[in-house]
Amino acid sequence: TPEFTPALRKLHSMAGGDDAQIVVLPTAAADDGPGVPEQRAKIALDYFAKLDAAAEAAMVVNAESANDPKMVDKIRHATWIHLSGGQPPILRSIMEGSAVWETILAEYEAGKLLVGSSAGAVILGEYAFAPRRPFPLPAVAKAREPVRFVGGQPIALNPGIHTSMLP
């Protein structure tokens, strides 16, 4: 949407400007129905195209694709890794322990830009606040309490950051 354009242009600049290579992962939408991950990827790619930003999708939607060397290669060649929206627990369950996730972590540590929107942003925090628990979460907290995503071990890159999952 237009209100995000200035922020996305800044991120694009941080990722290398005209040399930036964006990879969009619609993983969090993998369980949202047939064709939904492809639709989410297309929306993101179309938006990046309007910003004259080079972008491609990495269709990581299950354990097999999360360990596919072709998907890993796409991550390695990106300067901006973008996790799109959907369901945080789905994103976590597909990514956890996968070759793609290990590559994302390594590339982030090496200085590449890692950005999330919606579920993609939520998964980057250590805790998620789920006021109504709209989808299954680990049984480590009652409603209205922060929930760790991975059985006490954060998958998060930002320890101490609390995010919100609103229905």
Short mmCIF file of C-alpha atoms in Angstrom, two decimals:
data_model
loop_
_atom_site.label_atom_id
_atom_site.label_comp_id
_atom_site.label_asym_id
_atom_site.label_seq_id
_atom_site.Cartn_x
_atom_site.Cartn_y
_atom_site.Cartn_z
CA THR A 1 0.00 0.00 0.00
CA PRO A 2 1.17 3.55 -0.66
CA GLU A 3 1.70 4.40 3.02
CA PHE A 4 4.51 1.82 3.17
CA THR A 5 6.27 3.06 0.04
CA PRO A 6 8.76 5.40 1.82
CA ALA A 7 9.75 2.68 4.28
CA LEU A 8 10.12 0.08 1.53
CA ARG A 9 12.22 2.47 -0.55
CA LYS A 10 14.51 2.95 2.47
CA LEU A 11 14.78 -0.82 2.95
CA HIS A 12 15.47 -1.22 -0.76
CA SER A 13 18.30 1.29 -0.44
CA MET A 14 19.68 -0.59 2.59
CA ALA A 15 19.58 -3.84 0.59
CA GLY A 16 21.71 -2.40 -2.20
CA GLY A 17 19.46 -0.02 -4.13
CA ASP A 18 19.61 -0.78 -7.84
CA ASP A 19 21.73 -3.86 -7.05
CA ALA A 20 19.26 -5.20 -4.47
CA GLN A 21 17.89 -8.70 -4.99
CA ILE A 22 14.71 -9.39 -3.02
CA VAL A 23 13.46 -12.90 -2.33
CA VAL A 24 9.89 -13.26 -1.04
CA LEU A 25 8.94 -16.32 1.01
CA PRO A 26 5.15 -16.82 1.30
CA THR A 27 5.70 -19.71 3.72
CA ALA A 28 3.31 -18.46 6.40
CA ALA A 29 0.44 -18.77 3.90
CA ALA A 30 1.22 -22.42 3.11
CA ASP A 31 -1.83 -23.67 5.02
CA ASP A 32 -4.25 -20.97 3.88
CA GLY A 33 -5.63 -22.91 0.92
CA PRO A 34 -4.73 -23.91 -2.63
CA GLY A 35 -3.02 -21.13 -4.53
CA VAL A 36 -2.83 -18.74 -1.58
CA PRO A 37 0.99 -18.80 -1.22
CA GLU A 38 1.31 -18.12 -4.94
CA GLN A 39 -1.19 -15.27 -4.63
CA ARG A 40 0.71 -13.75 -1.67
CA ALA A 41 3.98 -14.03 -3.58
CA LYS A 42 2.44 -12.36 -6.65
CA ILE A 43 1.07 -9.47 -4.59
CA ALA A 44 4.51 -8.84 -3.10
CA LEU A 45 6.31 -9.22 -6.43
CA ASP A 46 3.87 -6.86 -8.16
CA TYR A 47 4.36 -4.28 -5.41
CA PHE A 48 8.15 -4.53 -5.60
CA ALA A 49 7.92 -4.19 -9.38
CA LYS A 50 6.07 -0.87 -8.92
CA LEU A 51 9.09 0.27 -6.89
CA ASP A 52 11.42 -0.88 -9.70
CA ALA A 53 12.93 -3.43 -7.32
CA ALA A 54 14.21 -6.80 -8.55
CA ALA A 55 12.35 -9.56 -6.70
CA GLU A 56 11.58 -13.24 -7.01
CA ALA A 57 9.64 -15.76 -4.97
CA ALA A 58 11.06 -18.74 -3.12
CA MET A 59 8.07 -21.06 -2.81
CA VAL A 60 8.96 -22.62 0.52
CA VAL A 61 5.63 -24.16 1.52
CA ASN A 62 6.49 -27.50 3.15
CA ALA A 63 9.38 -29.46 4.68
CA GLU A 64 10.56 -30.67 1.28
CA SER A 65 10.81 -27.19 -0.24
CA ALA A 66 12.34 -25.86 3.01
CA ASN A 67 15.26 -28.20 2.38
CA ASP A 68 15.45 -27.77 -1.41
CA PRO A 69 18.93 -26.64 -2.53
CA LYS A 70 17.30 -24.41 -5.17
CA MET A 71 15.43 -22.50 -2.46
CA VAL A 72 18.61 -22.26 -0.37
CA ASP A 73 20.41 -20.85 -3.40
CA LYS A 74 17.74 -18.16 -3.85
CA ILE A 75 18.25 -17.11 -0.23
CA ARG A 76 22.04 -16.98 -0.64
CA HIS A 77 21.80 -14.71 -3.67
CA ALA A 78 19.31 -12.28 -2.12
CA THR A 79 20.28 -9.05 -0.42
CA TRP A 80 16.79 -8.71 1.12
CA ILE A 81 14.92 -11.72 2.50
CA HIS A 82 11.21 -10.98 2.90
CA LEU A 83 8.92 -13.23 4.99
CA SER A 84 5.31 -12.52 4.05
CA GLY A 85 2.08 -12.91 5.99
CA GLY A 86 -0.13 -15.82 6.94
CA GLN A 87 0.03 -17.87 10.12
CA PRO A 88 3.11 -17.61 12.39
CA PRO A 89 2.86 -21.21 13.67
CA ILE A 90 2.82 -22.50 10.09
CA LEU A 91 5.86 -20.42 9.21
CA ARG A 92 7.66 -21.72 12.30
CA SER A 93 6.72 -25.35 11.77
CA ILE A 94 7.94 -25.34 8.16
CA MET A 95 11.12 -23.36 8.79
CA GLU A 96 12.30 -24.78 12.10
CA GLY A 97 15.49 -26.79 11.58
CA SER A 98 15.34 -26.53 7.78
CA ALA A 99 18.18 -25.78 5.39
CA VAL A 100 16.34 -22.64 4.26
CA TRP A 101 16.00 -21.34 7.83
CA GLU A 102 19.65 -22.09 8.63
CA THR A 103 20.61 -20.20 5.47
CA ILE A 104 18.35 -17.27 6.39
CA LEU A 105 20.04 -17.09 9.81
CA ALA A 106 23.53 -17.26 8.29
CA GLU A 107 22.74 -14.60 5.70
CA TYR A 108 21.17 -12.34 8.34
CA GLU A 109 24.28 -12.74 10.52
CA ALA A 110 26.39 -11.88 7.46
CA GLY A 111 24.53 -8.57 7.15
CA LYS A 112 21.75 -9.24 4.69
CA LEU A 113 18.41 -7.56 5.26
CA LEU A 114 15.67 -9.72 6.80
CA VAL A 115 12.19 -8.19 6.77
CA GLY A 116 8.86 -9.65 7.77
CA SER A 117 5.33 -8.48 7.21
CA SER A 118 2.43 -9.71 9.31
CA ALA A 119 3.24 -13.31 10.31
CA GLY A 120 6.71 -12.84 8.87
CA ALA A 121 7.32 -9.99 11.30
CA VAL A 122 5.74 -11.80 14.24
CA ILE A 123 8.07 -14.77 13.90
CA LEU A 124 11.10 -12.51 14.26
CA GLY A 125 10.24 -11.61 17.83
CA GLU A 126 10.94 -13.86 20.81
CA TYR A 127 7.37 -13.80 22.08
CA ALA A 128 4.00 -13.28 20.47
CA PHE A 129 1.05 -11.81 22.32
CA ALA A 130 -2.09 -13.68 21.29
CA PRO A 131 -5.07 -12.04 22.99
CA ARG A 132 -7.65 -14.41 21.52
CA ARG A 133 -5.40 -17.24 20.39
CA PRO A 134 -6.88 -17.31 16.86
CA PHE A 135 -4.76 -20.31 15.85
CA PRO A 136 -2.90 -23.12 17.61
CA LEU A 137 0.11 -22.04 19.64
CA PRO A 138 2.43 -24.03 21.90
CA ALA A 139 0.78 -24.90 25.20
CA VAL A 140 3.16 -22.79 27.26
CA ALA A 141 0.94 -19.87 28.16
CA LYS A 142 -2.62 -18.96 28.87
CA ALA A 143 -4.50 -16.47 26.72
CA ARG A 144 -3.30 -12.89 27.19
CA GLU A 145 0.24 -13.98 28.02
CA PRO A 146 3.27 -13.88 25.75
CA VAL A 147 3.93 -17.17 23.99
CA ARG A 148 7.38 -18.47 23.06
CA PHE A 149 7.30 -19.96 19.59
CA VAL A 150 9.59 -22.93 20.02
CA GLY A 151 9.10 -24.79 23.28
CA GLY A 152 11.13 -22.39 25.38
CA GLN A 153 13.84 -21.85 22.76
CA PRO A 154 13.20 -18.74 20.68
CA ILE A 155 13.41 -18.99 16.93
CA ALA A 156 13.54 -15.22 17.14
CA LEU A 157 16.36 -13.04 15.95
CA ASN A 158 15.33 -10.29 18.34
CA PRO A 159 15.35 -11.65 21.91
CA GLY A 160 13.08 -9.78 24.25
CA ILE A 161 10.94 -8.38 21.44
CA HIS A 162 7.23 -9.00 21.91
CA THR A 163 5.02 -8.98 18.85
CA SER A 164 1.27 -9.13 18.53
CA MET A 165 -0.98 -11.56 16.69
CA LEU A 166 -4.38 -10.01 16.29
CA PRO A 167 -7.35 -11.94 14.93
#
